[in-house]
PDB file of C-alpha atoms and ligand atoms in Angstrom:
ATOM      1  CA  UNK A   1     -36.872 -12.004  41.181  1.00 79.00           C
ATOM      2  CA  UNK A   2     -33.983 -10.808  38.979  1.00 88.00           C
ATOM      3  CA  UNK A   3     -36.295 -10.995  35.839  1.00 93.00           C
ATOM      4  CA  UNK A   4     -39.303  -9.151  37.965  1.00 95.00           C
ATOM      5  CA  UNK A   5     -37.177  -6.189  38.678  1.00 95.00           C
ATOM      6  CA  UNK A   6     -35.650  -6.271  35.027  1.00 95.00           C
ATOM      7  CA  UNK A   7     -39.620  -5.675  34.171  1.00 96.00           C
ATOM      8  CA  UNK A   8     -39.898  -3.346  36.707  1.00 95.00           C
ATOM      9  CA  UNK A   9     -37.112  -1.378  35.663  1.00 96.00           C
ATOM     10  CA  UNK A  10     -37.483  -1.251  31.854  1.00 95.00           C
ATOM     11  CA  UNK A  11     -41.329  -0.487  32.165  1.00 94.00           C
ATOM     12  CA  UNK A  12     -40.347   2.370  34.477  1.00 95.00           C
ATOM     13  CA  UNK A  13     -37.038   3.394  32.047  1.00 95.00           C
ATOM     14  CA  UNK A  14     -39.543   3.503  29.174  1.00 93.00           C
ATOM     15  CA  UNK A  15     -42.356   5.276  30.942  1.00 91.00           C
ATOM     16  CA  UNK A  16     -39.669   8.099  32.091  1.00 93.00           C
ATOM     17  CA  UNK A  17     -38.002   8.147  28.477  1.00 92.00           C
ATOM     18  CA  UNK A  18     -41.609   8.843  27.256  1.00 91.00           C
ATOM     19  CA  UNK A  19     -41.920  11.931  28.772  1.00 92.00           C
ATOM     20  CA  UNK A  20     -40.055  13.524  26.457  1.00 90.00           C
ATOM     21  CA  UNK A  21     -42.626  12.683  23.788  1.00 87.00           C
ATOM     22  CA  UNK A  22     -44.971  15.272  23.761  1.00 89.00           C
ATOM     23  CA  UNK A  23     -47.361  16.962  21.225  1.00 91.00           C
ATOM     24  CA  UNK A  24     -47.421  20.852  22.033  1.00 92.00           C
ATOM     25  CA  UNK A  25     -51.155  21.992  22.114  1.00 95.00           C
ATOM     26  CA  UNK A  26     -50.596  25.546  20.024  1.00 95.00           C
ATOM     27  CA  UNK A  27     -51.877  28.526  22.698  1.00 94.00           C
ATOM     28  CA  UNK A  28     -55.674  29.060  22.613  1.00 95.00           C
ATOM     29  CA  UNK A  29     -56.953  31.624  20.516  1.00 96.00           C
ATOM     30  CA  UNK A  30     -57.566  34.835  21.636  1.00 96.00           C
ATOM     31  CA  UNK A  31     -61.210  35.473  22.481  1.00 96.00           C
ATOM     32  CA  UNK A  32     -63.652  37.535  23.970  1.00 96.00           C
ATOM     33  CA  UNK A  33     -67.191  36.482  25.834  1.00 95.00           C
ATOM     34  CA  UNK A  34     -68.637  37.612  22.415  1.00 97.00           C
ATOM     35  CA  UNK A  35     -66.640  35.572  20.290  1.00 98.00           C
ATOM     36  CA  UNK A  36     -68.443  32.702  21.864  1.00 98.00           C
ATOM     37  CA  UNK A  37     -71.029  30.629  20.448  1.00 98.00           C
ATOM     38  CA  UNK A  38     -74.611  31.627  21.303  1.00 98.00           C
ATOM     39  CA  UNK A  39     -77.376  28.963  21.593  1.00 98.00           C
ATOM     40  CA  UNK A  40     -80.162  27.906  23.711  1.00 98.00           C
ATOM     41  CA  UNK A  41     -79.349  27.177  27.268  1.00 98.00           C
ATOM     42  CA  UNK A  42     -79.979  23.078  26.832  1.00 98.00           C
ATOM     43  CA  UNK A  43     -77.928  23.300  23.815  1.00 98.00           C
ATOM     44  CA  UNK A  44     -74.926  25.140  25.720  1.00 98.00           C
ATOM     45  CA  UNK A  45     -75.277  22.745  28.668  1.00 98.00           C
ATOM     46  CA  UNK A  46     -74.830  19.601  26.268  1.00 98.00           C
ATOM     47  CA  UNK A  47     -71.892  21.422  24.446  1.00 98.00           C
ATOM     48  CA  UNK A  48     -70.049  22.330  27.689  1.00 98.00           C
ATOM     49  CA  UNK A  49     -70.368  18.719  28.977  1.00 98.00           C
ATOM     50  CA  UNK A  50     -70.010  16.790  25.942  1.00 98.00           C
ATOM     51  CA  UNK A  51     -67.623  18.842  23.668  1.00 98.00           C
ATOM     52  CA  UNK A  52     -65.956  21.925  25.200  1.00 98.00           C
ATOM     53  CA  UNK A  53     -62.755  19.755  26.396  1.00 98.00           C
ATOM     54  CA  UNK A  54     -61.683  19.468  22.893  1.00 98.00           C
ATOM     55  CA  UNK A  55     -63.846  21.770  20.983  1.00 98.00           C
ATOM     56  CA  UNK A  56     -63.114  25.119  23.088  1.00 98.00           C
ATOM     57  CA  UNK A  57     -60.500  27.085  25.421  1.00 98.00           C
ATOM     58  CA  UNK A  58     -62.171  25.851  28.194  1.00 97.00           C
ATOM     59  CA  UNK A  59     -60.428  22.533  28.193  1.00 97.00           C
ATOM     60  CA  UNK A  60     -60.617  20.507  31.539  1.00 96.00           C
ATOM     61  CA  UNK A  61     -57.217  18.613  31.422  1.00 95.00           C
ATOM     62  CA  UNK A  62     -57.369  15.425  33.044  1.00 94.00           C
ATOM     63  CA  UNK A  63     -54.926  14.574  35.910  1.00 94.00           C
ATOM     64  CA  UNK A  64     -53.366  11.979  33.124  1.00 93.00           C
ATOM     65  CA  UNK A  65     -53.576  14.775  30.536  1.00 94.00           C
ATOM     66  CA  UNK A  66     -49.897  15.744  31.032  1.00 93.00           C
ATOM     67  CA  UNK A  67     -48.536  12.198  31.451  1.00 93.00           C
ATOM     68  CA  UNK A  68     -47.045  10.592  28.180  1.00 92.00           C
ATOM     69  CA  UNK A  69     -48.416   8.162  26.970  1.00 91.00           C
ATOM     70  CA  UNK A  70     -51.736   9.230  27.284  1.00 92.00           C
ATOM     71  CA  UNK A  71     -50.916  13.012  26.984  1.00 95.00           C
ATOM     72  CA  UNK A  72     -50.306  11.895  23.026  1.00 94.00           C
ATOM     73  CA  UNK A  73     -53.792  11.069  22.649  1.00 93.00           C
ATOM     74  CA  UNK A  74     -55.317  13.764  24.716  1.00 96.00           C
ATOM     75  CA  UNK A  75     -52.954  16.794  23.298  1.00 97.00           C
ATOM     76  CA  UNK A  76     -53.396  15.733  19.668  1.00 96.00           C
ATOM     77  CA  UNK A  77     -57.360  15.739  20.555  1.00 96.00           C
ATOM     78  CA  UNK A  78     -57.397  18.928  21.591  1.00 97.00           C
ATOM     79  CA  UNK A  79     -55.030  20.285  19.189  1.00 97.00           C
ATOM     80  CA  UNK A  80     -57.151  18.776  16.068  1.00 97.00           C
ATOM     81  CA  UNK A  81     -60.437  19.271  17.504  1.00 98.00           C
ATOM     82  CA  UNK A  82     -59.886  23.128  18.303  1.00 98.00           C
ATOM     83  CA  UNK A  83     -58.478  23.418  14.522  1.00 97.00           C
ATOM     84  CA  UNK A  84     -61.644  21.811  13.507  1.00 97.00           C
ATOM     85  CA  UNK A  85     -64.142  23.884  15.427  1.00 98.00           C
ATOM     86  CA  UNK A  86     -63.974  25.949  18.680  1.00 98.00           C
ATOM     87  CA  UNK A  87     -66.963  27.220  19.909  1.00 98.00           C
ATOM     88  CA  UNK A  88     -64.672  29.909  21.963  1.00 98.00           C
ATOM     89  CA  UNK A  89     -64.267  31.525  18.752  1.00 98.00           C
ATOM     90  CA  UNK A  90     -67.542  30.578  17.167  1.00 98.00           C
ATOM     91  CA  UNK A  91     -68.678  33.907  15.989  1.00 98.00           C
ATOM     92  CA  UNK A  92     -65.498  34.750  14.290  1.00 98.00           C
ATOM     93  CA  UNK A  93     -65.783  32.409  11.864  1.00 98.00           C
ATOM     94  CA  UNK A  94     -67.693  33.106   8.426  1.00 98.00           C
ATOM     95  CA  UNK A  95     -71.246  31.983   7.568  1.00 97.00           C
ATOM     96  CA  UNK A  96     -70.012  29.370   5.394  1.00 97.00           C
ATOM     97  CA  UNK A  97     -67.615  27.757   8.042  1.00 98.00           C
ATOM     98  CA  UNK A  98     -70.764  27.606  10.705  1.00 98.00           C
ATOM     99  CA  UNK A  99     -72.678  25.876   7.984  1.00 98.00           C
ATOM    100  CA  UNK A 100     -70.143  23.431   7.709  1.00 98.00           C
ATOM    101  CA  UNK A 101     -70.224  22.908  11.120  1.00 98.00           C
ATOM    102  CA  UNK A 102     -73.870  22.605  11.819  1.00 98.00           C
ATOM    103  CA  UNK A 103     -73.910  19.931   8.913  1.00 98.00           C
ATOM    104  CA  UNK A 104     -70.976  18.349  10.691  1.00 98.00           C
ATOM    105  CA  UNK A 105     -73.066  18.215  14.001  1.00 98.00           C
ATOM    106  CA  UNK A 106     -75.594  16.518  12.322  1.00 98.00           C
ATOM    107  CA  UNK A 107     -73.579  14.177  10.397  1.00 98.00           C
ATOM    108  CA  UNK A 108     -71.292  13.184  13.523  1.00 97.00           C
ATOM    109  CA  UNK A 109     -74.374  12.669  15.823  1.00 97.00           C
ATOM    110  CA  UNK A 110     -75.870  10.089  12.828  1.00 97.00           C
ATOM    111  CA  UNK A 111     -72.571   8.240  12.515  1.00 96.00           C
ATOM    112  CA  UNK A 112     -72.004   8.795  16.153  1.00 95.00           C
ATOM    113  CA  UNK A 113     -68.366   9.851  16.234  1.00 96.00           C
ATOM    114  CA  UNK A 114     -68.553  12.373  18.565  1.00 97.00           C
ATOM    115  CA  UNK A 115     -67.424  12.356  21.357  1.00 97.00           C
ATOM    116  CA  UNK A 116     -64.960  10.140  20.267  1.00 96.00           C
ATOM    117  CA  UNK A 117     -65.278   6.685  22.239  1.00 95.00           C
ATOM    118  CA  UNK A 118     -62.084   6.585  23.964  1.00 93.00           C
ATOM    119  CA  UNK A 119     -62.638   9.862  25.396  1.00 96.00           C
ATOM    120  CA  UNK A 120     -66.006   8.567  26.772  1.00 97.00           C
ATOM    121  CA  UNK A 121     -64.184   5.749  28.044  1.00 95.00           C
ATOM    122  CA  UNK A 122     -62.706   8.191  30.970  1.00 94.00           C
ATOM    123  CA  UNK A 123     -65.761  10.702  30.791  1.00 96.00           C
ATOM    124  CA  UNK A 124     -69.035   8.857  31.365  1.00 96.00           C
ATOM    125  CA  UNK A 125     -71.103  11.767  31.970  1.00 96.00           C
ATOM    126  CA  UNK A 126     -70.383  13.142  28.283  1.00 98.00           C
ATOM    127  CA  UNK A 127     -72.310  10.715  26.689  1.00 97.00           C
ATOM    128  CA  UNK A 128     -75.052  11.965  25.007  1.00 98.00           C
ATOM    129  CA  UNK A 129     -78.595  10.277  26.068  1.00 97.00           C
ATOM    130  CA  UNK A 130     -80.888   9.867  23.341  1.00 97.00           C
ATOM    131  CA  UNK A 131     -82.705  13.071  24.289  1.00 98.00           C
ATOM    132  CA  UNK A 132     -79.548  14.966  24.129  1.00 98.00           C
ATOM    133  CA  UNK A 133     -78.657  13.832  20.785  1.00 98.00           C
ATOM    134  CA  UNK A 134     -82.312  15.012  19.643  1.00 98.00           C
ATOM    135  CA  UNK A 135     -81.872  18.341  21.283  1.00 98.00           C
ATOM    136  CA  UNK A 136     -78.259  18.939  19.524  1.00 98.00           C
ATOM    137  CA  UNK A 137     -79.646  17.641  16.225  1.00 98.00           C
ATOM    138  CA  UNK A 138     -82.724  19.688  16.391  1.00 98.00           C
ATOM    139  CA  UNK A 139     -80.535  22.912  16.877  1.00 98.00           C
ATOM    140  CA  UNK A 140     -77.964  22.306  14.353  1.00 98.00           C
ATOM    141  CA  UNK A 141     -80.752  21.300  11.866  1.00 98.00           C
ATOM    142  CA  UNK A 142     -82.858  24.399  12.044  1.00 97.00           C
ATOM    143  CA  UNK A 143     -79.549  26.513  11.417  1.00 98.00           C
ATOM    144  CA  UNK A 144     -78.814  24.690   8.026  1.00 97.00           C
ATOM    145  CA  UNK A 145     -79.684  26.593   5.363  1.00 93.00           C
ATOM    146  CA  UNK A 146     -80.560  24.619   1.905  1.00 82.00           C
ATOM    147  CA  UNK A 147     -80.135  26.279  -1.229  1.00 71.00           C
TER     148      UNK A 147
HETATM  149  C1  HEC B 201     -62.096  14.045  23.197  1.00 69.21           C
HETATM  150  C2  HEC B 201     -61.842  15.022  22.324  1.00 69.21           C
HETATM  151  C3  HEC B 201     -63.389  15.816  21.750  1.00 69.21           C
HETATM  152  C4  HEC B 201     -64.341  15.865  22.198  1.00 69.21           C
HETATM  153  C5  HEC B 201     -64.914  15.414  23.440  1.00 69.21           C
HETATM  154  C6  HEC B 201     -65.707  15.953  21.080  1.00 69.21           C
HETATM  155  N1  HEC B 201     -64.486  16.079  20.018  1.00 69.21           N
HETATM  156 FE1  HEC B 201     -65.354  16.794  17.983  1.00 69.21          FE
HETATM  157  N2  HEC B 201     -63.530  16.451  16.977  1.00 69.21           N
HETATM  158  C7  HEC B 201     -62.208  15.951  17.772  1.00 69.21           C
HETATM  159  C8  HEC B 201     -61.275  16.003  16.982  1.00 69.21           C
HETATM  160  C9  HEC B 201     -59.811  15.566  17.479  1.00 69.21           C
HETATM  161  C10 HEC B 201     -62.219  16.327  15.646  1.00 69.21           C
HETATM  162  C11 HEC B 201     -61.200  16.334  14.676  1.00 69.21           C
HETATM  163  C12 HEC B 201     -61.265  15.479  13.461  1.00 69.21           C
HETATM  164  C13 HEC B 201     -61.116  13.992  13.873  1.00 69.21           C
HETATM  165  O1  HEC B 201     -59.805  13.474  14.455  1.00 69.21           O
HETATM  166  O2  HEC B 201     -61.999  13.316  13.573  1.00 69.21           O
HETATM  167  C14 HEC B 201     -63.028  16.462  15.516  1.00 69.21           C
HETATM  168  C15 HEC B 201     -63.993  16.846  14.586  1.00 69.21           C
HETATM  169  C16 HEC B 201     -65.235  16.981  14.799  1.00 69.21           C
HETATM  170  C17 HEC B 201     -66.541  17.252  14.027  1.00 69.21           C
HETATM  171  C18 HEC B 201     -65.815  17.214  12.418  1.00 69.21           C
HETATM  172  C19 HEC B 201     -66.523  16.112  11.701  1.00 69.21           C
HETATM  173  C20 HEC B 201     -65.335  15.212  11.527  1.00 69.21           C
HETATM  174  O3  HEC B 201     -65.753  14.117  11.815  1.00 69.21           O
HETATM  175  O4  HEC B 201     -64.285  15.396  11.118  1.00 69.21           O
HETATM  176  C21 HEC B 201     -67.472  17.772  14.477  1.00 69.21           C
HETATM  177  C22 HEC B 201     -68.920  18.122  13.831  1.00 69.21           C
HETATM  178  C23 HEC B 201     -67.410  17.511  16.072  1.00 69.21           C
HETATM  179  N3  HEC B 201     -66.013  16.984  15.745  1.00 69.21           N
HETATM  180  C24 HEC B 201     -68.120  17.876  16.732  1.00 69.21           C
HETATM  181  C25 HEC B 201     -68.360  17.371  18.265  1.00 69.21           C
HETATM  182  C26 HEC B 201     -69.398  17.421  19.157  1.00 69.21           C
HETATM  183  C27 HEC B 201     -70.864  18.269  18.515  1.00 69.21           C
HETATM  184  C28 HEC B 201     -69.018  17.251  20.141  1.00 69.21           C
HETATM  185  C29 HEC B 201     -69.900  16.934  21.744  1.00 69.21           C
HETATM  186  C30 HEC B 201     -70.888  16.416  21.447  1.00 69.21           C
HETATM  187  C31 HEC B 201     -67.816  16.732  20.054  1.00 69.21           C
HETATM  188  N4  HEC B 201     -67.122  16.838  18.854  1.00 69.21           N
HETATM  189  C32 HEC B 201     -66.576  16.440  21.168  1.00 69.21           C
HETATM  190  C33 HEC B 201     -62.297  15.937  19.366  1.00 69.21           C
HETATM  191  C34 HEC B 201     -63.420  15.894  20.198  1.00 69.21           C
END
């Protein structure tokens, strides 16, 4: 009984102390509606359900999103995801960066790294179906300028 209490006590203590370990998400960049990516309706629907949590200003934070240690993973995904690609400010990017993004999308679809697997564990509806993969792929591919 005493051991059990010790375990419970240490676990609670650790979780409490962990709350001081937080990764700060930088403030979302300023954006107007005109800065947001424009794409066909079916592409927008895919981006919004499968990518926007980490790649836009419109993050839907899960209930555990601010509780450490989960928040460490959640916050770093949002911070790094937005830094690489933020669909809310897409039209502020120059053509070179946009090209890099279209190529990156084709690439990540091929190697199936997006959305990240740990995110899919908790967001089943974000998993891309074969059909969605094709829609997203064909859209990004059509915008790549070969030179
Ligand atoms: C759970 C958060 C999350 C979701 C959801 C997510 N991404 Fe990402 N994405 C990231 C992070 C973080 C990075 C930064 C690079 C890294 O850590 O791999 C990234 C990087 C990328 C890159 C850059 C290539 C690379 O591997 O470095 C592309 C392209 C990309 N994401 C596309 C997408 C697309 C398209 C979707 C939706 C189908 C999506 N992402 C959904 C977090 C996410």
